[in-house]
Amino acid sequence: MRIDVIGSVNEIIAEEAANKCVVVIDVLRATSTIVTALANGADGVVPVETVPQAKQWKQPGIWLGGERYGKKIAGFDAGNSPEEYTGPAVRGKKVVLTTSNGTRAFFKAHRASCILAGSFLNLSACAEAVKSIGRDTMIICAGGQDRFALEDGLCAGCLIERLHNMHGTHLQLNDFGKMLHYAARHTTTDLVKLIRECTGGQRLRQLGFDKDIACCARVDLYSVVPVLDHDHIIRPFSGTKVAS
Amino acid sequence: MRIDVIGSVNEIIAEEAANKCVVVIDVLRATSTIVTALANGADGVVPVETVPQAKQWKQPGIWLGGERYGKKIAGFDAGNSPEEYTGPAVRGKKVVLTTSNGTRAFFKAHRASCILAGSFLNLSACAEAVKSIGRDTMIICAGGQDRFALEDGLCAGCLIERLHNMHGTHLQLNDFGKMLHYAARHTTTDLVKLIRECTGGQRLRQLGFDKDIACCARVDLYSVVPVLDHDHIIRPFSGTKVAS
C-alpha cells in the first residue's frame, strides 16, 4: 500500500487524491469534533465551507457548530470544542459544521474514492479502516493558518505506525510520511505536553480552550471512523460504503 | 533565536525571509557541491537560474557546472556530483552553477540579510555561523521536484540539534522545525542507508550516481560555510560580511 502524506490543506492537488482513500487529520479540532459527535450518536455531520451556508441549514433537529478564529459563531449551537458535542446535545441530530481549516480539506479532496476523518481519538479504528479499504492512501495534515501543524503530523505518524505494525501491511511512504513516522515513533514526550507547546496548542490556550487539548489527545477513546458519504454527509464507516 | 523551517522552495515567501539569516539546504546535491567547490579552493560560486545564463559566463577561468533532470548539461565542464569539484579542477576558478532546484532557493530568498549554504558536509560549521550571526533564521529544505525531500529535512533537523546543543542558544522553532528536530534526534538508522531509500536517493541511484549519496552524507568533512555576497557570488563566510 502506498501512503502519501500532505503537510497542509493548501498542498492538496485534487488529481493526486483521485481514486485514493483520503484521511483528513485536524486534531485541533475539526476531526476530533466530528469523531466525538458521531461517537455520541449524531445522525451525521455535514461539513460546510461558509457561515452563511451553515445558517441555511438552521431548523429543528439540526445542530449548528463551528468556529472562526477559534471562537464560536454568533447564533450557532456550539463552537468547535469536542466536549460540546455530548450525547444529550447531538444524539439523533444532524450536525452542520464549519471550521476555518479542517472542513475545507473534505472539499479539496473531493475526487478521492473515500474520505475518512482521523484523530488521536479514533487512531486504531482509523488504521483498521484504511487497511480494510486497501487502497493507496493520502493522509492530509490539515494544519492551521495554511501551515503544517505538529499535532496533525504526529497523529499522521502514529497512524502510519499502527498500519506498519499490522500484519501484512507493506507500506511505501513518501519522504514526508517517512519523516513523520520517524518523529512519531521516537517521540517519548507526553502527548498533551507536546500539543500544548505547538503553535495550535498555544493558540487554543490563549483563546481559553486549554482543556480541549487534553480532550483531543485521548488515544483510541472511540472506535468510530467518520467517512464522507455520497450525499456529502459524514457518517460512521461501515466497511461497505466505499466507491469502487 | 527564532528558527522557521520551510519544506520546499515553493513554500518560500520572500517577505518572510526579509532581514533573516537564511540557510539553504539541498543535500542531493546543490549545496553539497557548493561546499565542496569552495572547500577545494574555487574562487566563488555563481548560482544562475537557467542554462543560457550559465553559458553566457563561458570563458577561461570559469568552470561551468550543473544539471537538468539530474544529468550533466551538454557543453558544461561538470554535472552536479560533488566529487567532480576537486582541487585540480576548480582551484582558483569561478564556478557557475545551475541546478533544477537548489540554486533557485538563493533567488527566492533574496530579501534575506544573508544566505548560507548548509549540508551534512559542513553541518557544525554552519551551526557556528548561524549562531555567530545571531539573527532570526529561516532554514529552507530545497527538496526535489517541488516536494519535501527527506535528506534535506534530516539535515535541517541535525542543524537544529547542533544549535540546540550550543551553550546559550535558546531556540524557538516553528512546528515543522520541531518535527524535523524530533526525527533527526531519534533516527538511529545509518544516514547513507536512509538517503539511499528516500525519493531523491532512489532517483540518483537510477541515474547512476549512487556514489554521490555516500559523498553527500559525510558529516563535518569541511569547515567552510558558503554565503551569498552582495555581488551575487557565493564565497566562504568570514563572519564579517553580514548586512546589518
PDB file of C-alpha atoms in Angstrom, chain A residues 86-236:
ATOM      1  CA  THR A  86     -22.155  15.341  24.112  1.00  0.00           C
ATOM      2  CA  GLY A  87     -24.808  12.677  23.709  1.00  0.00           C
ATOM      3  CA  PRO A  88     -27.613  14.800  25.199  1.00  0.00           C
ATOM      4  CA  ALA A  89     -26.683  17.653  22.858  1.00  0.00           C
ATOM      5  CA  VAL A  90     -26.285  15.907  19.491  1.00  0.00           C
ATOM      6  CA  ARG A  91     -27.885  12.426  19.675  1.00  0.00           C
ATOM      7  CA  GLY A  92     -30.204  11.928  16.717  1.00  0.00           C
ATOM      8  CA  LYS A  93     -29.399  15.354  15.306  1.00  0.00           C
ATOM      9  CA  LYS A  94     -27.585  16.298  12.150  1.00  0.00           C
ATOM     10  CA  VAL A  95     -24.515  18.372  12.977  1.00  0.00           C
ATOM     11  CA  VAL A  96     -23.705  21.108  10.440  1.00  0.00           C
ATOM     12  CA  LEU A  97     -20.070  22.050  10.949  1.00  0.00           C
ATOM     13  CA  THR A  98     -17.934  24.841   9.521  1.00  0.00           C
ATOM     14  CA  THR A  99     -14.355  25.426  10.673  1.00  0.00           C
ATOM     15  CA  SER A 100     -11.538  27.642   9.409  1.00  0.00           C
ATOM     16  CA  ASN A 101      -9.453  24.811   8.080  1.00  0.00           C
ATOM     17  CA  GLY A 102     -10.393  21.198   8.767  1.00  0.00           C
ATOM     18  CA  THR A 103     -13.710  21.086   6.914  1.00  0.00           C
ATOM     19  CA  ARG A 104     -12.051  22.681   3.842  1.00  0.00           C
ATOM     20  CA  ALA A 105      -9.926  19.570   3.348  1.00  0.00           C
ATOM     21  CA  PHE A 106     -13.045  17.477   2.702  1.00  0.00           C
ATOM     22  CA  PHE A 107     -13.919  19.712  -0.242  1.00  0.00           C
ATOM     23  CA  LYS A 108     -10.445  19.912  -1.710  1.00  0.00           C
ATOM     24  CA  ALA A 109     -10.138  16.109  -1.697  1.00  0.00           C
ATOM     25  CA  HIS A 110     -13.490  15.569  -3.422  1.00  0.00           C
ATOM     26  CA  ARG A 111     -12.033  13.350  -6.147  1.00  0.00           C
ATOM     27  CA  ALA A 112     -10.976  10.719  -3.647  1.00  0.00           C
ATOM     28  CA  SER A 113     -12.614   7.312  -3.604  1.00  0.00           C
ATOM     29  CA  CYS A 114     -13.412   7.799   0.081  1.00  0.00           C
ATOM     30  CA  ILE A 115     -12.618  10.450   2.676  1.00  0.00           C
ATOM     31  CA  LEU A 116     -12.178   9.435   6.319  1.00  0.00           C
ATOM     32  CA  ALA A 117     -11.698  11.613   9.398  1.00  0.00           C
ATOM     33  CA  GLY A 118      -8.735  10.662  11.581  1.00  0.00           C
ATOM     34  CA  SER A 119      -7.648  11.889  15.005  1.00  0.00           C
ATOM     35  CA  PHE A 120      -5.957  10.546  18.114  1.00  0.00           C
ATOM     36  CA  LEU A 121      -9.444   9.723  19.433  1.00  0.00           C
ATOM     37  CA  ASN A 122     -10.000   7.042  16.768  1.00  0.00           C
ATOM     38  CA  LEU A 123      -6.432   6.220  15.771  1.00  0.00           C
ATOM     39  CA  SER A 124      -6.523   2.407  15.791  1.00  0.00           C
ATOM     40  CA  ALA A 125     -10.009   2.232  14.306  1.00  0.00           C
ATOM     41  CA  CYS A 126      -8.881   4.555  11.534  1.00  0.00           C
ATOM     42  CA  ALA A 127      -5.871   2.348  10.795  1.00  0.00           C
ATOM     43  CA  GLU A 128      -8.154  -0.706  10.626  1.00  0.00           C
ATOM     44  CA  ALA A 129     -10.460   1.119   8.200  1.00  0.00           C
ATOM     45  CA  VAL A 130      -7.559   2.169   5.953  1.00  0.00           C
ATOM     46  CA  LYS A 131      -6.293  -1.405   5.935  1.00  0.00           C
ATOM     47  CA  SER A 132      -9.717  -2.849   5.134  1.00  0.00           C
ATOM     48  CA  ILE A 133     -10.217  -0.367   2.273  1.00  0.00           C
ATOM     49  CA  GLY A 134      -6.822  -1.457   0.992  1.00  0.00           C
ATOM     50  CA  ARG A 135      -6.288   1.395  -1.472  1.00  0.00           C
ATOM     51  CA  ASP A 136      -3.392   3.743  -1.992  1.00  0.00           C
ATOM     52  CA  THR A 137      -3.898   6.374   0.654  1.00  0.00           C
ATOM     53  CA  MET A 138      -3.346  10.101   1.063  1.00  0.00           C
ATOM     54  CA  ILE A 139      -3.164  11.442   4.598  1.00  0.00           C
ATOM     55  CA  ILE A 140      -3.876  15.160   4.788  1.00  0.00           C
ATOM     56  CA  CYS A 141      -2.498  17.005   7.801  1.00  0.00           C
ATOM     57  CA  ALA A 142      -4.978  19.877   7.722  1.00  0.00           C
ATOM     58  CA  GLY A 143      -2.692  22.233   9.648  1.00  0.00           C
ATOM     59  CA  GLY A 144      -3.623  25.676  10.858  1.00  0.00           C
ATOM     60  CA  GLN A 145      -3.498  29.049   9.175  1.00  0.00           C
ATOM     61  CA  ASP A 146      -2.190  27.416   5.994  1.00  0.00           C
ATOM     62  CA  ARG A 147       0.814  25.938   7.768  1.00  0.00           C
ATOM     63  CA  PHE A 148       1.870  22.499   8.914  1.00  0.00           C
ATOM     64  CA  ALA A 149       0.664  21.731  12.436  1.00  0.00           C
ATOM     65  CA  LEU A 150       2.746  19.482  14.673  1.00  0.00           C
ATOM     66  CA  GLU A 151      -0.231  17.732  16.279  1.00  0.00           C
ATOM     67  CA  ASP A 152      -1.585  16.672  12.874  1.00  0.00           C
ATOM     68  CA  GLY A 153       1.838  15.439  11.786  1.00  0.00           C
ATOM     69  CA  LEU A 154       2.292  13.411  14.960  1.00  0.00           C
ATOM     70  CA  CYS A 155      -1.158  11.901  14.530  1.00  0.00           C
ATOM     71  CA  ALA A 156      -0.334  11.008  10.900  1.00  0.00           C
ATOM     72  CA  GLY A 157       2.954   9.457  12.048  1.00  0.00           C
ATOM     73  CA  CYS A 158       1.122   7.430  14.702  1.00  0.00           C
ATOM     74  CA  LEU A 159      -1.432   6.273  12.127  1.00  0.00           C
ATOM     75  CA  ILE A 160       1.426   5.114   9.888  1.00  0.00           C
ATOM     76  CA  GLU A 161       2.981   3.296  12.852  1.00  0.00           C
ATOM     77  CA  ARG A 162      -0.344   1.499  13.502  1.00  0.00           C
ATOM     78  CA  LEU A 163      -0.508   0.463   9.846  1.00  0.00           C
ATOM     79  CA  HIS A 164       3.157  -0.525   9.886  1.00  0.00           C
ATOM     80  CA  ASN A 165       2.530  -2.850  12.818  1.00  0.00           C
ATOM     81  CA  MET A 166      -0.427  -4.552  11.167  1.00  0.00           C
ATOM     82  CA  HIS A 167       0.496  -7.926   9.878  1.00  0.00           C
ATOM     83  CA  GLY A 168       0.530  -7.954   6.119  1.00  0.00           C
ATOM     84  CA  THR A 169       0.528  -4.231   5.500  1.00  0.00           C
ATOM     85  CA  HIS A 170       3.575  -3.347   3.436  1.00  0.00           C
ATOM     86  CA  LEU A 171       3.878   0.436   3.212  1.00  0.00           C
ATOM     87  CA  GLN A 172       5.518   2.648   0.632  1.00  0.00           C
ATOM     88  CA  LEU A 173       5.766   6.124   2.141  1.00  0.00           C
ATOM     89  CA  ASN A 174       6.610   9.435   0.539  1.00  0.00           C
ATOM     90  CA  ASP A 175       9.514  11.344   2.127  1.00  0.00           C
ATOM     91  CA  PHE A 176       7.214  13.468   4.264  1.00  0.00           C
ATOM     92  CA  GLY A 177       5.417  10.383   5.559  1.00  0.00           C
ATOM     93  CA  LYS A 178       8.749   8.776   6.426  1.00  0.00           C
ATOM     94  CA  MET A 179       9.781  11.845   8.380  1.00  0.00           C
ATOM     95  CA  LEU A 180       6.514  11.914  10.351  1.00  0.00           C
ATOM     96  CA  HIS A 181       6.836   8.196  11.020  1.00  0.00           C
ATOM     97  CA  TYR A 182      10.343   8.636  12.485  1.00  0.00           C
ATOM     98  CA  ALA A 183       9.220  11.565  14.591  1.00  0.00           C
ATOM     99  CA  ALA A 184       6.070   9.878  15.918  1.00  0.00           C
ATOM    100  CA  ARG A 185       7.872   6.625  16.614  1.00  0.00           C
ATOM    101  CA  HIS A 186      10.586   8.175  18.693  1.00  0.00           C
ATOM    102  CA  THR A 187       8.813  10.960  20.482  1.00  0.00           C
ATOM    103  CA  THR A 188       8.730   9.992  24.104  1.00  0.00           C
ATOM    104  CA  THR A 189       7.427  13.298  25.399  1.00  0.00           C
ATOM    105  CA  ASP A 190       3.926  13.318  26.843  1.00  0.00           C
ATOM    106  CA  LEU A 191       1.422  13.965  24.047  1.00  0.00           C
ATOM    107  CA  VAL A 192      -0.577  16.595  25.921  1.00  0.00           C
ATOM    108  CA  LYS A 193       2.618  18.473  26.783  1.00  0.00           C
ATOM    109  CA  LEU A 194       3.750  18.357  23.151  1.00  0.00           C
ATOM    110  CA  ILE A 195       0.445  19.659  21.831  1.00  0.00           C
ATOM    111  CA  ARG A 196       0.239  22.404  24.443  1.00  0.00           C
ATOM    112  CA  GLU A 197       3.600  23.727  23.227  1.00  0.00           C
ATOM    113  CA  CYS A 198       2.961  23.651  19.486  1.00  0.00           C
ATOM    114  CA  THR A 199       1.521  26.610  17.594  1.00  0.00           C
ATOM    115  CA  GLY A 200      -2.087  25.399  17.555  1.00  0.00           C
ATOM    116  CA  GLY A 201      -1.938  24.409  21.212  1.00  0.00           C
ATOM    117  CA  GLN A 202      -0.561  27.794  22.248  1.00  0.00           C
ATOM    118  CA  ARG A 203      -3.290  29.488  20.271  1.00  0.00           C
ATOM    119  CA  LEU A 204      -6.060  27.444  21.889  1.00  0.00           C
ATOM    120  CA  ARG A 205      -4.657  28.198  25.338  1.00  0.00           C
ATOM    121  CA  GLN A 206      -4.656  31.911  24.559  1.00  0.00           C
ATOM    122  CA  LEU A 207      -8.297  31.607  23.496  1.00  0.00           C
ATOM    123  CA  GLY A 208      -9.213  29.830  26.741  1.00  0.00           C
ATOM    124  CA  PHE A 209      -9.585  26.324  25.276  1.00  0.00           C
ATOM    125  CA  ASP A 210      -6.749  24.642  27.191  1.00  0.00           C
ATOM    126  CA  LYS A 211      -8.977  21.737  28.209  1.00  0.00           C
ATOM    127  CA  ASP A 212      -9.662  20.908  24.541  1.00  0.00           C
ATOM    128  CA  ILE A 213      -6.024  19.868  24.185  1.00  0.00           C
ATOM    129  CA  ALA A 214      -6.212  17.037  26.702  1.00  0.00           C
ATOM    130  CA  CYS A 215      -9.595  16.142  25.246  1.00  0.00           C
ATOM    131  CA  CYS A 216      -8.165  15.751  21.709  1.00  0.00           C
ATOM    132  CA  ALA A 217      -5.094  13.824  22.906  1.00  0.00           C
ATOM    133  CA  ARG A 218      -7.002  10.802  24.254  1.00  0.00           C
ATOM    134  CA  VAL A 219      -5.727   7.977  22.061  1.00  0.00           C
ATOM    135  CA  ASP A 220      -8.279   5.362  20.950  1.00  0.00           C
ATOM    136  CA  LEU A 221     -11.144   6.664  23.057  1.00  0.00           C
ATOM    137  CA  TYR A 222     -13.608   5.857  20.270  1.00  0.00           C
ATOM    138  CA  SER A 223     -13.902   3.187  17.600  1.00  0.00           C
ATOM    139  CA  VAL A 224     -15.979   5.212  15.136  1.00  0.00           C
ATOM    140  CA  VAL A 225     -14.405   6.185  11.798  1.00  0.00           C
ATOM    141  CA  PRO A 226     -16.243   9.026  10.067  1.00  0.00           C
ATOM    142  CA  VAL A 227     -16.478   8.733   6.279  1.00  0.00           C
ATOM    143  CA  LEU A 228     -17.941  11.217   3.805  1.00  0.00           C
ATOM    144  CA  ASP A 229     -20.928   9.587   2.104  1.00  0.00           C
ATOM    145  CA  HIS A 230     -22.026  10.217  -1.464  1.00  0.00           C
ATOM    146  CA  ASP A 231     -24.659  12.663  -0.218  1.00  0.00           C
ATOM    147  CA  HIS A 232     -21.870  14.770   1.348  1.00  0.00           C
ATOM    148  CA  ILE A 233     -22.795  13.812   4.876  1.00  0.00           C
ATOM    149  CA  ILE A 234     -20.188  12.295   7.174  1.00  0.00           C
ATOM    150  CA  ARG A 235     -21.387   9.075   8.826  1.00  0.00           C
ATOM    151  CA  PRO A 236     -19.717   6.156  10.616  1.00  0.00           C
TER     152      PRO A 236
END
